[in-house]
């Protein structure tokens, strides 16, 4: 398929957006390709970055839990881009390479705690039925408070959306 939305050439984007993109890159890296796609709609980029930063930096979930959800959403959507991007963040959050690989496998064989298994199952449930099963919700509710339960839903939704953007824009190619 190839890239459907190409990276902009210097000077193609609005000046404020062009100056913002390097600020959102990891040190020594480039900005996430999904954000470069969003920069094509310049009035949406800054508000989205505020939301994404709030979800990633101000949430109540641990970084480990956040990245388990992000990785499972990327896996469920078949997004190589989001998987690779969040594998790095997952390592920063303390997940081992074996744990990262296990996120893509069957939940029972991953050696997860009950809470972690429920996080992965919630991502699967949301992907397949757009809801969380009663049994999974019960485990989550026994391990997380109400703000965390709400955040779980938004984290899966966020990375499902970004995975879809990456796939449809041809970023993974």
CSV table of C-alpha atoms in Angstrom, one decimal:
chain,number,residue,atom,x,y,z
A,1,UNK,CA,0.0,0.0,0.0
A,2,UNK,CA,2.7,2.5,0.9
A,3,UNK,CA,2.3,5.9,2.7
A,4,UNK,CA,-1.1,7.4,1.9
A,5,UNK,CA,-0.3,10.6,3.7
A,6,UNK,CA,3.3,11.6,3.0
A,7,UNK,CA,5.5,13.4,5.5
A,8,UNK,CA,5.5,17.2,4.8
A,9,UNK,CA,8.5,18.8,3.2
A,10,UNK,CA,10.1,21.7,5.1
A,11,UNK,CA,7.9,24.8,4.8
A,12,UNK,CA,4.8,22.9,3.8
A,13,UNK,CA,3.1,23.1,7.2
A,14,UNK,CA,1.9,26.2,9.0
A,15,UNK,CA,4.8,27.8,10.9
A,16,UNK,CA,3.5,27.2,14.4
A,17,UNK,CA,2.9,23.5,13.7
A,18,UNK,CA,6.3,23.1,12.0
A,19,UNK,CA,8.0,24.5,15.1
A,20,UNK,CA,5.9,22.3,17.4
A,21,UNK,CA,6.7,18.9,15.8
A,22,UNK,CA,10.4,18.8,16.9
A,23,UNK,CA,9.3,19.5,20.5
A,24,UNK,CA,7.2,16.4,20.7
A,25,UNK,CA,10.0,14.0,19.5
A,26,UNK,CA,11.8,11.7,21.8
A,27,UNK,CA,15.4,13.0,22.5
A,28,UNK,CA,17.4,12.5,19.4
A,29,UNK,CA,14.4,11.2,17.4
A,30,UNK,CA,11.7,12.3,15.1
A,31,UNK,CA,8.1,13.1,16.1
A,32,UNK,CA,5.7,10.2,16.0
A,33,UNK,CA,4.5,9.6,12.5
A,34,UNK,CA,0.8,9.7,13.7
A,35,UNK,CA,1.4,13.2,15.0
A,36,UNK,CA,3.0,14.2,11.6
A,37,UNK,CA,-0.2,13.0,10.0
A,38,UNK,CA,-2.3,15.0,12.4
A,39,UNK,CA,-0.2,18.1,11.7
A,40,UNK,CA,-1.9,18.1,8.3
A,41,UNK,CA,-4.9,19.4,10.3
A,42,UNK,CA,-3.0,22.1,12.1
A,43,UNK,CA,-5.9,23.3,14.4
A,44,UNK,CA,-6.2,19.7,15.8
A,45,UNK,CA,-2.6,19.0,16.7
A,46,UNK,CA,-2.1,21.2,19.8
A,47,UNK,CA,-5.4,20.2,21.4
A,48,UNK,CA,-4.7,16.6,20.7
A,49,UNK,CA,-1.2,16.8,22.2
A,50,UNK,CA,-2.7,18.3,25.4
A,51,UNK,CA,-5.1,15.4,25.7
A,52,UNK,CA,-2.4,12.8,24.9
A,53,UNK,CA,0.0,14.4,27.4
A,54,UNK,CA,-2.7,14.5,30.1
A,55,UNK,CA,-3.6,10.8,29.5
A,56,UNK,CA,0.1,9.7,29.5
A,57,UNK,CA,1.5,12.0,32.2
A,58,UNK,CA,-1.4,12.9,34.5
A,59,UNK,CA,-3.3,9.6,34.7
A,60,UNK,CA,-3.5,7.4,37.8
A,61,UNK,CA,-2.5,4.2,36.1
A,62,UNK,CA,1.2,3.1,36.5
A,63,UNK,CA,3.3,3.5,33.4
A,64,UNK,CA,3.5,-0.3,33.3
A,65,UNK,CA,-0.3,-0.7,33.2
A,66,UNK,CA,-0.6,2.1,30.7
A,67,UNK,CA,1.9,0.5,28.4
A,68,UNK,CA,0.4,-3.0,28.7
A,69,UNK,CA,-2.9,-1.5,27.5
A,70,UNK,CA,-1.2,0.5,24.7
A,71,UNK,CA,0.7,-2.6,23.5
A,72,UNK,CA,-2.3,-4.9,23.6
A,73,UNK,CA,-4.4,-2.3,21.6
A,74,UNK,CA,-1.6,-2.0,19.0
A,75,UNK,CA,-1.4,-5.8,18.8
A,76,UNK,CA,-5.2,-6.2,18.5
A,77,UNK,CA,-5.2,-3.6,15.7
A,78,UNK,CA,-2.2,-5.1,13.9
A,79,UNK,CA,-0.3,-1.7,14.1
A,80,UNK,CA,3.4,-2.3,13.7
A,81,UNK,CA,4.1,1.4,14.2
A,82,UNK,CA,2.2,1.7,17.5
A,83,UNK,CA,3.7,-1.7,18.7
A,84,UNK,CA,7.2,-0.5,18.0
A,85,UNK,CA,6.7,2.9,19.5
A,86,UNK,CA,5.2,1.5,22.7
A,87,UNK,CA,7.7,-1.3,23.0
A,88,UNK,CA,10.2,1.5,23.7
A,89,UNK,CA,7.9,3.2,26.2
A,90,UNK,CA,7.2,-0.2,27.8
A,91,UNK,CA,10.9,-0.8,28.3
A,92,UNK,CA,11.2,2.6,29.9
A,93,UNK,CA,8.3,1.6,32.2
A,94,UNK,CA,10.2,-1.5,33.3
A,95,UNK,CA,8.7,-4.2,31.2
A,96,UNK,CA,11.2,-6.8,30.0
A,97,UNK,CA,11.6,-7.9,26.4
A,98,UNK,CA,10.0,-11.2,27.3
A,99,UNK,CA,7.0,-9.4,28.9
A,100,UNK,CA,6.6,-7.2,25.9
A,101,UNK,CA,6.6,-10.3,23.6
A,102,UNK,CA,4.1,-12.0,25.9
A,103,UNK,CA,1.6,-9.1,25.5
A,104,UNK,CA,1.0,-10.4,22.0
A,105,UNK,CA,0.3,-13.9,23.2
A,106,UNK,CA,-2.5,-15.8,25.0
A,107,UNK,CA,-3.1,-14.2,28.3
A,108,UNK,CA,-3.0,-17.4,30.4
A,109,UNK,CA,0.6,-18.2,29.2
A,110,UNK,CA,2.0,-14.8,29.9
A,111,UNK,CA,2.5,-15.2,33.7
A,112,UNK,CA,0.5,-12.0,34.4
A,113,UNK,CA,-1.0,-11.1,37.7
A,114,UNK,CA,-4.8,-11.2,37.9
A,115,UNK,CA,-4.9,-7.4,37.5
A,116,UNK,CA,-2.5,-7.4,34.5
A,117,UNK,CA,-4.4,-10.2,32.9
A,118,UNK,CA,-7.6,-8.3,33.3
A,119,UNK,CA,-6.1,-5.2,31.7
A,120,UNK,CA,-5.1,-7.3,28.7
A,121,UNK,CA,-8.5,-9.0,28.6
A,122,UNK,CA,-10.2,-5.6,28.8
A,123,UNK,CA,-8.3,-4.4,25.7
A,124,UNK,CA,-9.3,-7.6,24.0
A,125,UNK,CA,-13.0,-7.2,25.0
A,126,UNK,CA,-13.1,-3.6,23.8
A,127,UNK,CA,-11.5,-4.6,20.5
A,128,UNK,CA,-13.9,-7.5,19.9
A,129,UNK,CA,-17.2,-6.4,21.4
A,130,UNK,CA,-16.6,-2.7,22.1
A,131,UNK,CA,-17.5,-3.4,25.8
A,132,UNK,CA,-15.8,-5.1,28.8
A,133,UNK,CA,-17.3,-8.4,30.0
A,134,UNK,CA,-18.8,-8.6,33.4
A,135,UNK,CA,-16.1,-11.1,34.6
A,136,UNK,CA,-13.3,-8.9,33.4
A,137,UNK,CA,-14.8,-5.8,34.9
A,138,UNK,CA,-15.2,-7.5,38.3
A,139,UNK,CA,-11.4,-8.3,38.4
A,140,UNK,CA,-10.6,-4.8,37.3
A,141,UNK,CA,-12.9,-3.2,39.9
A,142,UNK,CA,-11.3,-5.4,42.6
A,143,UNK,CA,-7.9,-4.0,41.7
A,144,UNK,CA,-8.4,-0.4,40.5
A,145,UNK,CA,-10.4,2.6,41.8
A,146,UNK,CA,-13.0,4.4,39.8
A,147,UNK,CA,-10.6,7.0,38.2
A,148,UNK,CA,-8.3,4.1,37.1
A,149,UNK,CA,-11.3,2.2,35.6
A,150,UNK,CA,-12.2,5.2,33.6
A,151,UNK,CA,-8.6,5.7,32.5
A,152,UNK,CA,-8.3,2.1,31.3
A,153,UNK,CA,-11.2,2.7,28.8
A,154,UNK,CA,-9.6,5.9,27.5
A,155,UNK,CA,-6.1,4.4,27.2
A,156,UNK,CA,-7.4,1.5,25.1
A,157,UNK,CA,-9.5,3.9,23.0
A,158,UNK,CA,-6.6,6.2,22.5
A,159,UNK,CA,-4.2,3.6,21.2
A,160,UNK,CA,-6.9,1.8,19.2
A,161,UNK,CA,-7.5,5.1,17.4
A,162,UNK,CA,-3.8,5.8,16.9
A,163,UNK,CA,-3.3,2.3,15.6
A,164,UNK,CA,-6.1,2.8,13.1
A,165,UNK,CA,-4.6,6.1,12.0
A,166,UNK,CA,-1.2,4.4,11.5
A,167,UNK,CA,-2.7,1.5,9.6
A,168,UNK,CA,-5.0,3.6,7.3
A,169,UNK,CA,-2.4,6.3,6.6
A,170,UNK,CA,0.1,3.6,5.6
A,171,UNK,CA,2.6,4.4,8.3
A,172,UNK,CA,3.4,0.8,9.0
A,173,UNK,CA,4.5,0.2,5.5
